[in-house]
Structure formats: C-alpha cells, structure tokens
Amino acid sequence: MSTIQFPEQLKWGAATASYQIEGAAKEGGRAPSIWDVFAHTPGNVKNGDHGDDACNSYHMYKEDVQHLKDLGVDLYRFSISWSRVLPDGTGELNDEGVAYYRHLIDELLENGIEPMITLYHWDLPQVLQETGGWENRDTTDAFLSYAEAMFQAFGGQVKKWLTINEPWCASFLSNYLGVHAPGKTSLQAAVDVSHHLLLAHGKAVQSFRRLVPDGEIGYAPNVGWLEPFTPDEKDVQACRRGMMWQKEWFMDPVFKGTYPETLKDIFAEQNAVLRMEEGDLDIISQPIDLMGINYYTGSIGRYKEDGGMFQVEEIPVDDRRTDIDWPIYAEGFYKTLKDLHETYGDVQLYITENGACYNHGVEEDGKVHDQERIEYLKQHLTSLSRAIEAGVPITGYIVWSLLDNFEWAEGYDKRFGIIHVNFDTFERTRKDSYYWYKETVENHRFNL
Ligand code: BGC
C-alpha cells in the first residue's frame, strides 16, 4: 500500500454556488438573474429544470454548515447571488438578502469554518442583461458598486475573496457556444464579455485594497490540459492554441498586462475584435493575492486542418469518463499546475474546484456507494501532491461540490456532490466519498 501525504498547513474545503443550491428564488426580495430567465425558457436546460428550489439551502444553511463541520474542512467557498442583495443590479441594498449571507457567515465562523466568497458565479441580475449585460461596458461599474457593497458588508469577517468564477464559461460558453445564460452565439459578444469580466475583476481588486486591506483576493479561471499527440510542432502548437483560449486569454492580461496576439489574430479572422480603452490593461493587471484553479478534465490534442477555429482535435486519453461524459485525465492536473507555476510565477494557488460527476443514488442500505468518485479524487489528489512536492505554491484544495445541485444546462440529472440531495424532499445523505474525504482531511493523507 502506498500513502499520499499532504503538508499540515494545506487548507481543505468544499464549494457551492448561489444559483446551484439556494433555491428561494422568489423569496426575501430576490430579483431574477439571467439564469432564472434562461432556465425558464424551454429547451435551454435538460428536463426543463430550473433553480427555483435547488437544494433549498437558503432555508437549510444551518444543516449544510453542520455537514461542513463534521467534514472537518477549513474553508467553505460559496457565492453571493447579486440579485438577492441588489435586486435592481445597483443602488439600494436588500436588507433581507444581506441578512441571509450574514447569518451564513456567522454560522460558519461559529463552527470554525473560514468563508471564501465568490462574487460572481454567473447569476447576473436580469435587469442588467436588459441593458446589454456583460457586453455593455457599464456593467463593469455596476459590478464594482456591488463588489464594494459586499466588501463593506462582509469584509470585516471574510478575508478570502474571488471576483469572477470561470470567466471562460461566463463569456465563451455563454455567449459564443450558447450553452449557458444568456445563450448567445456571437463570437464578438463573447470577446467583449471576456474583456469586461476581466475589467470588472481589476476594478474590484483596486477597491478591495482600500476596503479590506487585510484580506486576500483573486479570481477562479477554469483550465483543462491538452497533451500533444506527438512532439511534432504541429501538434504542440495546436494544443497551445486550444489551451490559450482558457489559459492565456484570461491569465496573461492579469499577470502580464497583455492579451495573446495569436488568439487576437484567430478571433480577428472570424471578424471578432478585441475592443479596449486605454488604461484597461493597467486596471486588469492589478496584483492579486491568490489564484483559484478549477480543473476537471483534459485530453490528447492533435493538429487537424478543419478542427475548428484552433485547428485541434481532442482525443480522449482512454475510455474512462465520468457520468457527464468528461474524460478523466489526472496527469493533466499535475501538468496544469506545473505549467501555471512556470508561466505565471509564485502566485499562491487554491484549487477552488475539482471533483467528478457520478449519479449514484441512495441504495437499500440507506447509503450512497460512490466508489468511482473516491477513485477520481484519489487520482487528482495524487497529482496535487506531486505538484506540491515539485514546488508549486498550493495553499488549498476545495472539492466541488458539497452538495448535488443544479448542474446548469444539465439540470438535476448530473450529480457532483459528496452529499446526495433528494430534490423532492431536500433530504441530504452523506455519500461514501464524504466519509473518505473527511478521513483524508483529518489525517492529511490517504492510502492508495
Ligand atoms: C462550475 C460549477 C459547475 C462545475 C461542474 C464548473 O464549471 O464552476 O458551477 O457545477 O464546474 O460543471
């Protein structure tokens, strides 16, 4: 038997996001977000599912905090629903909405769990979509005033913050590929949105320094790994182009104050141009304290002339896939972490999401035997340990997700939780992976 050991100081956590778990969509003065509108439009989400009730965590947050406490984690990463605290997008704060998060934060702190807040996990107030959403540069100022209000309300108690979750998903997946809200299919829109998300991030970081001087802030991009099929330059460059879309496009502006030229050219060939104002890149490249990394999957990449905009074809490493059909590529996680360290230097990293979709239900013995999820976590935590040993500055690992939840366009069919949720009764059942993760967190190690 081999043991994988982690440093004592590594922080462990679990994550969720507002629209995916809260429910209470029409309660406590909350106004609709783009996800309410998108999900209630037939054809957008599988089975016509929506987040009206989700996991009902709005009413059950105390129970959820007890699950976190028993799990023994240091951190809980959750997001704030912008339209719950600011129903008009800007202006007057909704006291009831603010009170909900205050109670949640108090409950966490009383139970010895440190909150980590994500400001934007995709649920833009619908009222702002009506004036162009993230395509409209003014939304960056609306975000700034929302962020400032949250820093003022919670910055005394909460010291770890993330601005934007997965800007690639919030821009390209949502506005070019049309899979997520608002469901557009325009490359130009996506490029505009991507720039505005980064600008909003930079503006918020500037204010954070003033309003929460003793706090830490960053953002949480998603990355996947593409391993070249052969060492041939054609395959290597094809993989670079493919990864650049998630990595360099969203990281170079923050860490280097530039956008990758190769990608600008590729977009320009498709008639989509990067529109910026002078000084934008200075705002975007504000130093950050931490970077969140969300990693789920990777593939082998091979040059293909007609392989889309980036001329790359993705080939699964083998036929193992999770229930959402994503290839499993734990080695890619190690390579991603090494590569990020080499490219962007010593910024401290948190794995803000990593986990697997497996749809096991509650069995006759009242338990959820999700051995596959445990295997996935073991493989990825082995990669994490390798990266730490190789000198990558990793401060924390946060599993996605605490609860089965509203899995965006996939609805409730796809389960990522270490706790099973019955979406009729909202009953929570701890899965085998919950107990396995608890033991790993407690001992700072696991056996292979
Ligand atoms: C998102 C989560 C999502 C998970 C699984 C990430 O893209 O941040 O909200 O549930 O991956 O798809």
Short mmCIF file of C-alpha atoms in Angstrom, two decimals, residues 93 119 141 143-161 202-217 289:
data_model
loop_
_atom_site.label_atom_id
_atom_site.label_comp_id
_atom_site.label_asym_id
_atom_site.label_seq_id
_atom_site.Cartn_x
_atom_site.Cartn_y
_atom_site.Cartn_z
CA LEU A 93 -29.24 47.05 -0.87
CA LEU A 119 -18.73 37.49 -6.02
CA ASP A 141 -19.17 49.72 -12.93
CA PHE A 143 -20.13 45.10 -10.65
CA LEU A 144 -17.77 47.48 -8.91
CA SER A 145 -20.53 49.02 -6.82
CA TYR A 146 -21.90 45.54 -6.00
CA ALA A 147 -18.40 44.38 -5.01
CA GLU A 148 -17.81 47.46 -2.87
CA ALA A 149 -21.12 46.97 -1.08
CA MET A 150 -20.15 43.36 -0.31
CA PHE A 151 -16.63 44.31 0.82
CA GLN A 152 -18.20 46.87 3.17
CA ALA A 153 -20.83 44.48 4.47
CA PHE A 154 -18.67 41.39 4.97
CA GLY A 155 -15.01 42.41 4.65
CA GLY A 156 -14.64 42.66 8.42
CA GLN A 157 -15.41 38.96 8.81
CA VAL A 158 -14.44 37.45 5.47
CA LYS A 159 -10.83 37.69 4.35
CA LYS A 160 -10.75 35.45 1.28
CA TRP A 161 -12.50 36.65 -1.86
CA GLY A 202 -9.49 44.59 -11.94
CA LYS A 203 -11.77 47.38 -10.76
CA ALA A 204 -12.94 45.30 -7.81
CA VAL A 205 -9.37 44.39 -6.84
CA GLN A 206 -8.43 48.09 -6.76
CA SER A 207 -11.27 48.87 -4.35
CA PHE A 208 -10.60 45.81 -2.25
CA ARG A 209 -7.16 47.17 -1.31
CA ARG A 210 -8.85 50.21 0.22
CA LEU A 211 -11.86 48.50 1.77
CA VAL A 212 -10.40 45.20 3.02
CA PRO A 213 -6.69 45.96 3.45
CA ASP A 214 -6.06 42.81 5.48
CA GLY A 215 -7.86 40.48 3.05
CA GLU A 216 -6.80 38.36 0.06
CA ILE A 217 -8.41 38.47 -3.34
CA ASP A 289 -3.07 37.61 -3.76
#
